[in-house]
Tab-separated table of C-alpha atoms in Angstrom:
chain	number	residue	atom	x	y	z
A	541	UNK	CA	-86.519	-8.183	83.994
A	542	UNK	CA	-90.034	-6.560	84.502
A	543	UNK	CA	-91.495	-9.565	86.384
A	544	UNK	CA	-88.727	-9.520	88.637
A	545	UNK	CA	-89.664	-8.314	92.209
A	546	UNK	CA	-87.425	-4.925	92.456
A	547	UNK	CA	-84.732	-4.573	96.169
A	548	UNK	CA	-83.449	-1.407	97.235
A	549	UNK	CA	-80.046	-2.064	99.332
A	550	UNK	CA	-79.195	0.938	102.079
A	551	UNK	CA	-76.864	0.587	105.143
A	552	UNK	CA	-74.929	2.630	107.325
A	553	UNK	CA	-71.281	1.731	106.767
A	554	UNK	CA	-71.373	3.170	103.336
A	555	UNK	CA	-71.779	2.330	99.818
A	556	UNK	CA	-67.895	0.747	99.427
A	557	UNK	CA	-68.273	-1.169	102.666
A	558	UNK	CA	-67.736	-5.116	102.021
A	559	UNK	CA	-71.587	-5.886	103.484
A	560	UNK	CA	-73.085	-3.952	101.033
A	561	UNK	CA	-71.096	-5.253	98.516
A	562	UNK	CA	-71.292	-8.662	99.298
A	563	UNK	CA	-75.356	-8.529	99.526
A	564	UNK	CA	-75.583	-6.843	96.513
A	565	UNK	CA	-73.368	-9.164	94.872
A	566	UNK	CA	-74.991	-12.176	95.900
A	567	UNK	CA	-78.513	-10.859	95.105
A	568	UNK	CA	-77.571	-10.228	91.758
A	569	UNK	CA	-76.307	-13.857	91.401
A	570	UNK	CA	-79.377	-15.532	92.036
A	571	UNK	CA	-80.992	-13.442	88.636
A	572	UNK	CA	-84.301	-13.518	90.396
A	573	UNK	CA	-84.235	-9.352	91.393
A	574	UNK	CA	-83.800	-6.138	90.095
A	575	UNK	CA	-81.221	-4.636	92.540
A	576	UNK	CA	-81.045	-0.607	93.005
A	577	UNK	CA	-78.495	0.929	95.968
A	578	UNK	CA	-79.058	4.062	97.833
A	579	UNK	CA	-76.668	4.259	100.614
A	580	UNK	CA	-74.757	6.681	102.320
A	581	UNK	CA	-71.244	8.050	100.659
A	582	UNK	CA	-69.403	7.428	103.222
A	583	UNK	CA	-69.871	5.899	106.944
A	584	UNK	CA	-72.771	6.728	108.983
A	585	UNK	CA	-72.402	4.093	111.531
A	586	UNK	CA	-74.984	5.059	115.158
A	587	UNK	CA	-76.102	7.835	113.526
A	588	UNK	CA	-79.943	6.029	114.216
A	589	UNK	CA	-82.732	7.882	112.661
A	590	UNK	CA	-81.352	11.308	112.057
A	591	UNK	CA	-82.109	12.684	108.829
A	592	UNK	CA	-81.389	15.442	107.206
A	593	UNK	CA	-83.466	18.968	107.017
A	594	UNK	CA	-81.695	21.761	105.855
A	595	UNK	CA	-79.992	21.196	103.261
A	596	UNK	CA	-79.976	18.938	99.823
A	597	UNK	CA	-78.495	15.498	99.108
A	598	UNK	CA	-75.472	15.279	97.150
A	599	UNK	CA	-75.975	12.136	94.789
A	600	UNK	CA	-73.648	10.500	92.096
A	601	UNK	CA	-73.984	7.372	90.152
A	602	UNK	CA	-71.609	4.713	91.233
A	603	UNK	CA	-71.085	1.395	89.754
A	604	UNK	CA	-71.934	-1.799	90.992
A	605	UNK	CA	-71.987	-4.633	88.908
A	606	UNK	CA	-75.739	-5.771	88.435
A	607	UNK	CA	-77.329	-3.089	89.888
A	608	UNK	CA	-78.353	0.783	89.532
A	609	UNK	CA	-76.572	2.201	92.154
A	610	UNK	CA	-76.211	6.008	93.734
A	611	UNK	CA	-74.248	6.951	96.433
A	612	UNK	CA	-76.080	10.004	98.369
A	613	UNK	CA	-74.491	12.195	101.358
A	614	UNK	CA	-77.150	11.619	103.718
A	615	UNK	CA	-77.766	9.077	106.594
A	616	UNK	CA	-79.322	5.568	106.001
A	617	UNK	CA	-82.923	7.162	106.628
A	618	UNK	CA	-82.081	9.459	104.102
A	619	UNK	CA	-80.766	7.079	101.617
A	620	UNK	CA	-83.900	4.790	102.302
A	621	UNK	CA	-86.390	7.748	102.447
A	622	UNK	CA	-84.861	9.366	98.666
A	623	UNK	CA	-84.478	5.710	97.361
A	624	UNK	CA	-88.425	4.917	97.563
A	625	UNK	CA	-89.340	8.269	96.362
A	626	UNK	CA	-89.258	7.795	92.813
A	627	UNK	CA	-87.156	11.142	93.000
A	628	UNK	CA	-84.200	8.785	91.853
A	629	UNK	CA	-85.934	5.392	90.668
A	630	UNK	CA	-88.299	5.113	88.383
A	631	UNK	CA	-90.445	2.670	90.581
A	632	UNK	CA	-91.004	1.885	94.162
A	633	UNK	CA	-88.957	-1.430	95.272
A	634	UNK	CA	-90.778	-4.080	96.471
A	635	UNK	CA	-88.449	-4.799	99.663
A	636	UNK	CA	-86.028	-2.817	101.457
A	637	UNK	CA	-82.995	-4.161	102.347
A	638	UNK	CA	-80.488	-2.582	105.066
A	639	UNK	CA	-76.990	-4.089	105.439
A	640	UNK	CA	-75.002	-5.834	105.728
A	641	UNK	CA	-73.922	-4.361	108.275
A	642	UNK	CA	-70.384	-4.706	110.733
A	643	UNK	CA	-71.429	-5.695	113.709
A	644	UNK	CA	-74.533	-7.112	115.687
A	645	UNK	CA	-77.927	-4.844	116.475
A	646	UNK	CA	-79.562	-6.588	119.182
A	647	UNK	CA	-81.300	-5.213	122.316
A	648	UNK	CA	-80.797	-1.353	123.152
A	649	UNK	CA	-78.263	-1.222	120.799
A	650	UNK	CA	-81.271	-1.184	117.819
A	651	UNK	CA	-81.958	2.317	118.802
A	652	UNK	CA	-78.698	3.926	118.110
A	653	UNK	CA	-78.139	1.799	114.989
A	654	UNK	CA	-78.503	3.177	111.586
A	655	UNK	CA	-78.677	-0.180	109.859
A	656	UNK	CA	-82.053	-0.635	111.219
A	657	UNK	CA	-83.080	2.953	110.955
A	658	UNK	CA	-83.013	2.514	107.249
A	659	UNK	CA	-85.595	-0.400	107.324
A	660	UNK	CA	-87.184	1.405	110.118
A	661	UNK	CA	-87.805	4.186	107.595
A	662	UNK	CA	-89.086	2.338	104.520
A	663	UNK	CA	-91.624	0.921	106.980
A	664	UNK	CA	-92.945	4.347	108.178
A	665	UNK	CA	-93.862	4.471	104.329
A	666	UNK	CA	-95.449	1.376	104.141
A	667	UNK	CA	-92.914	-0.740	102.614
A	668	UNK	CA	-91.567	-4.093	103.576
A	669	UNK	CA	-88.005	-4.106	104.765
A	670	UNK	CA	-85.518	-6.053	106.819
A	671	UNK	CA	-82.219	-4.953	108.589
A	672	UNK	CA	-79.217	-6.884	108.654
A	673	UNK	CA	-76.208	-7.497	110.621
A	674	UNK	CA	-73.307	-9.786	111.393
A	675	UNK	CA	-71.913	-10.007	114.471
A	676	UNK	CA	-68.228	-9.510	113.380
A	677	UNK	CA	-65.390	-9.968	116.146
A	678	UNK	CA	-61.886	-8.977	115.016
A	679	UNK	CA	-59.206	-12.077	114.992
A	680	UNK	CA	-62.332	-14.078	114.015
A	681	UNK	CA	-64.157	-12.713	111.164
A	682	UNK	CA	-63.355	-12.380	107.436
A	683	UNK	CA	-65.074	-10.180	105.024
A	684	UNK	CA	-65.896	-13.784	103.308
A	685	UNK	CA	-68.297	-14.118	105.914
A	686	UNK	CA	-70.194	-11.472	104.666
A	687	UNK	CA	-71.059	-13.476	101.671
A	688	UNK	CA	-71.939	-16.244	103.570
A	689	UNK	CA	-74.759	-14.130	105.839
A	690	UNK	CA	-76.009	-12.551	102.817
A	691	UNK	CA	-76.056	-16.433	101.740
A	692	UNK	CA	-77.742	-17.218	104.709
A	693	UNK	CA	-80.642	-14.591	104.256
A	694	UNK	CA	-81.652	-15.362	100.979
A	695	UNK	CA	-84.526	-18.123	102.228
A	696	UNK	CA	-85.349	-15.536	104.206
A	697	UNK	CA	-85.604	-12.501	101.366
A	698	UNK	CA	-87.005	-14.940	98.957
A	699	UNK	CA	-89.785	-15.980	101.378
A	700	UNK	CA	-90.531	-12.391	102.203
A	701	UNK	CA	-91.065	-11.127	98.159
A	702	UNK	CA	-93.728	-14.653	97.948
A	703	UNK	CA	-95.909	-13.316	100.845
A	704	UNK	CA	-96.095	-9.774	99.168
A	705	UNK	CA	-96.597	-10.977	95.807
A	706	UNK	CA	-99.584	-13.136	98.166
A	707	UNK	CA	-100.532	-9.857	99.738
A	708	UNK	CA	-100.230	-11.853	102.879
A	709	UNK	CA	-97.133	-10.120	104.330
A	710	UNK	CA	-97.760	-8.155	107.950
A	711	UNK	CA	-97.477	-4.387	107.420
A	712	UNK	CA	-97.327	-3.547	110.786
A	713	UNK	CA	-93.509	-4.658	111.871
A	714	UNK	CA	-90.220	-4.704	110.176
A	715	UNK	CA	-87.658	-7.600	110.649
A	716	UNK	CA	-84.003	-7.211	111.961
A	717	UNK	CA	-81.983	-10.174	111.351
A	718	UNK	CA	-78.671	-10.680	113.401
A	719	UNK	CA	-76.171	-13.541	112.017
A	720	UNK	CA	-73.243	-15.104	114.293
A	721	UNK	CA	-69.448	-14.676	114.316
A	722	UNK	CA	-69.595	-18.180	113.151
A	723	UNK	CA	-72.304	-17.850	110.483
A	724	UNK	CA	-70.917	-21.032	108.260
A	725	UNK	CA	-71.436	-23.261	111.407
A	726	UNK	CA	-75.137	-21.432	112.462
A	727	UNK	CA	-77.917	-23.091	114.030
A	728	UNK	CA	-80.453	-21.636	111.860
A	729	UNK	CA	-83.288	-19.697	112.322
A	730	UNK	CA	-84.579	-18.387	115.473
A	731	UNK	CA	-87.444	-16.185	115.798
A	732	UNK	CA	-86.412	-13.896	118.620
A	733	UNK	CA	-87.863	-10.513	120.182
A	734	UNK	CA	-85.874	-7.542	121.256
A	735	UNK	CA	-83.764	-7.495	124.376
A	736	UNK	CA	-82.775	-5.164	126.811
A	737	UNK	CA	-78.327	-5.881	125.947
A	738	UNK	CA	-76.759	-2.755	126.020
A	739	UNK	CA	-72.863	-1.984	126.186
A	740	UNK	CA	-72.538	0.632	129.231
A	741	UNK	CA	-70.339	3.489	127.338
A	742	UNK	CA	-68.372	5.911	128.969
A	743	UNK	CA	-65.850	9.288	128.040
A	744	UNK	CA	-62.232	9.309	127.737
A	745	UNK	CA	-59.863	12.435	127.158
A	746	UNK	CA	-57.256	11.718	124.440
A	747	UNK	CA	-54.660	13.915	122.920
A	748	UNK	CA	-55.629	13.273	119.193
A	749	UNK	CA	-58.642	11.961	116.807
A	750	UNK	CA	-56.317	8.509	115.732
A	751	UNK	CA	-56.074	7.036	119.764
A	752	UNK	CA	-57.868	4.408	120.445
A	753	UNK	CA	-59.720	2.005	118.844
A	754	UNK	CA	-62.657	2.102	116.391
A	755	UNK	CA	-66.093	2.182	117.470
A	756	UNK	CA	-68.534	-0.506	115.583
A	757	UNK	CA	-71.857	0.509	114.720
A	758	UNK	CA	-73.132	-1.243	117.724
A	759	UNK	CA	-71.358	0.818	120.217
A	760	UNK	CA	-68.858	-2.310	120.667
A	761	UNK	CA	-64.813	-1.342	120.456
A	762	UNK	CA	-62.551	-2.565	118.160
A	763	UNK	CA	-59.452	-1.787	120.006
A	764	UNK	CA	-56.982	-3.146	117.493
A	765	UNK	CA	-58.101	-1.035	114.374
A	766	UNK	CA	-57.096	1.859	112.756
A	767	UNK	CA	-58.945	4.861	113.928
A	768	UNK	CA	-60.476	7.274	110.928
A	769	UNK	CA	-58.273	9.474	109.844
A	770	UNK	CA	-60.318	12.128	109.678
A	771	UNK	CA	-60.273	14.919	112.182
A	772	UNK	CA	-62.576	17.634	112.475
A	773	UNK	CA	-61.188	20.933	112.182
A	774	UNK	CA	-62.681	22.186	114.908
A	775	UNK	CA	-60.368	19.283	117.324
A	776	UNK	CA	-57.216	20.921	116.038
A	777	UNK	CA	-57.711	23.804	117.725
A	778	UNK	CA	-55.266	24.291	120.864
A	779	UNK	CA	-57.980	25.110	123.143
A	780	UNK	CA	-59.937	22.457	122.495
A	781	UNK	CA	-60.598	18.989	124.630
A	782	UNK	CA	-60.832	15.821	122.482
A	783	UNK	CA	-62.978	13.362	124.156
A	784	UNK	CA	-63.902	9.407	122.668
A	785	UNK	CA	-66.246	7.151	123.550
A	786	UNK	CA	-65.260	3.938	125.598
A	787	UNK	CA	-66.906	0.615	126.727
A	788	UNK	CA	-67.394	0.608	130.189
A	789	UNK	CA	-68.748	-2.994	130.228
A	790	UNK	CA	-71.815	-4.780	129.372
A	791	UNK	CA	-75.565	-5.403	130.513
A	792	UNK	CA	-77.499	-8.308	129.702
A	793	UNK	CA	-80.915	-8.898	130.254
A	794	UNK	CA	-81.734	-12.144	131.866
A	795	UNK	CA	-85.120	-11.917	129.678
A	796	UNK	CA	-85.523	-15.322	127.644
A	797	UNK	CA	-86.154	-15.809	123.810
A	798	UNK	CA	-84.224	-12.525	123.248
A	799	UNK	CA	-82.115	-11.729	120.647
A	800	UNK	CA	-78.941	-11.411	121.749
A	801	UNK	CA	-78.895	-14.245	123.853
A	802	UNK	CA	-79.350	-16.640	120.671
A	803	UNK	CA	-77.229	-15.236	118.041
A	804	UNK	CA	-74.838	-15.353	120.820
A	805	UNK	CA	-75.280	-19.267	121.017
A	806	UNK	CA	-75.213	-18.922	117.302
A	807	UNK	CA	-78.350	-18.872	115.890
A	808	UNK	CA	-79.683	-16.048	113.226
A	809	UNK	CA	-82.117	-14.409	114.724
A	810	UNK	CA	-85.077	-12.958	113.423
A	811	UNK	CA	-86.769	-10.260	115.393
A	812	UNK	CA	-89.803	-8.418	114.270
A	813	UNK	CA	-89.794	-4.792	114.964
A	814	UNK	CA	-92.258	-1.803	115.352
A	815	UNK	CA	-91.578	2.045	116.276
A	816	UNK	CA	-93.412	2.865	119.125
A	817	UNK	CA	-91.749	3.161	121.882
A	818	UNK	CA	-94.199	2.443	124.736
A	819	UNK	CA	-93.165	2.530	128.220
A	820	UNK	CA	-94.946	-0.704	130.168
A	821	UNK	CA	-97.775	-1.282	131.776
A	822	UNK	CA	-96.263	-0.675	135.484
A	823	UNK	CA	-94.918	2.674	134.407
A	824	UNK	CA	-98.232	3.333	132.753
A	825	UNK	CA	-100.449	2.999	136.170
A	826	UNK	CA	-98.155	4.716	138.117
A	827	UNK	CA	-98.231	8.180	135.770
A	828	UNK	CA	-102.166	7.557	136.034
A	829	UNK	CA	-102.250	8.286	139.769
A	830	UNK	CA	-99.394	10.601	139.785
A	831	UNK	CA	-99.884	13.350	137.092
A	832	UNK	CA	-103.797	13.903	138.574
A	833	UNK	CA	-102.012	14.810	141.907
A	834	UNK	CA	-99.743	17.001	140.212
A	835	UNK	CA	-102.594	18.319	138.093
A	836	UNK	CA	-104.425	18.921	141.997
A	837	UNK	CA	-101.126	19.978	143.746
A	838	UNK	CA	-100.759	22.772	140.834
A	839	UNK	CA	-104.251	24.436	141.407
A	840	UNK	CA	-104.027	24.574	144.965
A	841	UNK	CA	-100.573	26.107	144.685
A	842	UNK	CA	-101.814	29.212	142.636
A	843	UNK	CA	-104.492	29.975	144.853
């Protein structure tokens, strides 16, 4: 057990959620890692990198057979952030893991999603970690398919822990890994970079908190599911409007080697990720000869 390279598994859909589960489960099965869980208590789906400030975590011990697992009341970042403290562990994992999660993060999309926030974190602190999700589609996926994409990633997780133990593993990216609807009949590999997909989203007025559809972690709409149940307080109020969030349509970039083109055609796509989020080089010249004439513009003004 001591030898064994240590994984801490976060996500955003919450602790009970059947990606979790199923990565945790399959991790376990190989007897190769020691498995701990911090993940949120209950869905924090395109919550993105908020974390929480003013107020403590609640935490409790849940079980999960194989590993040490807590579930905490904070977002993914949080869960990532307490679960490589060694506030809750003993030791510092070797690997972060984020997932599975429902639903793909490709292009845009990566910003809002919390899956990748909570590798996104463990890499602010110097830690390896990888985000993972499955591109599920209602009427065609199974929650056996999470199995098989965990499955899938284990080459990948298992080549990872080699090139740390090597000390030959890049610090300076993280790696989000999308899987297809069809993940049994994949393609394999494909290293990919981040697009510029995005699902346009727009507002509708509804009369209650349970109409219309559910809204994935990736922004996409699962018209055909139950809504949560739960309302805020605040909505039942009779002077209140109750607005939800609706797909509008979607934009994709006509950018090549991107990764929502090619999990699309069924590949899993691997995408190394940073976090700065520099505009390019066009927008960069043109603020070079603009803010000096607003700069000059400014001083002439006052006089």
């Amino acid at each position: 057990m001591e030898n064994r390279p240590t994984i801490l598994v976060t996500n955003d859909d919450g602790i009970d959620a059947p990606g979790l589960q199923a990565l945790v489960r399959v991790l376990v099965s190989t007897q190769r890692y020691n498995v701990q869980v911090c993940a949120p208590d209950s869905e924090k789906s395109a919550v993105s990198h908020c974390i929480t400030w003013r107020h403590p975590l609640t935490v409790k011990q849940v079980h999960i057979d194989g590993a040490t697992a807590f579930a905490a009341s904070g977002t993914p970042a949080d869960c990532a952030s307490l679960g490589i403290s060694k506030a809750l562990f003993p030791s510092i994992a070797d690997l972060v893991v984020s997932g599975i999660n429902m639903g793909s993060n490709c292009g845009y999309h990566i910003i809002y999603s919390g899956t990748v926030a909570g590798a996104r974190e463990a890499f602010f602190n110097d830690l390896p970690s990888v985000s993972i999700s499955y591109d599920w589609v209602g009427g065609k996926s199974s929650v056996d398919d999470y199995t098989l994409a965990a499955e899938a990633c284990l080459p990948i997780i298992s080549a990872i822990l080699a090139e740390i133990r090597n000390q030959a593993y890049p610090q300076k990216c993280f790696l989000n890994i999308d899987l297809p609807t069809d993940v049994a009949n994949n393609k394999g590999y494909r290293l990919t970079k981040q697009g510029k997909s995005i699902f346009r989203m727009g507002w509708k007025q509804v009369t209650s908190d349970m109409q219309g559809g559910k809204m994935l972690s990736t922004m996409t709409m699962e018209a055909n599911s139950e809504a949560s149940a739960e309302t805020e307080t605040s909505a039942t109020l009779p002077d209140n409007l109750l607005f939800k969030r609706e797909v509008k349509g979607a934009h994709v970039d006509d950018e090549v080697d991107t990764d929502y083109q090619y999990v699309r055609e069924g590949y899993i796509t691997v995408t190394p990720l940073a976090a700065l989020s520099r505009a390019d080089g066009d927008s960069y010249a043109f603020f070079q000869n603009w803010l000096p004439s607003v700069a000059e513009h400014a001083s002439t003004s006052s006089l």
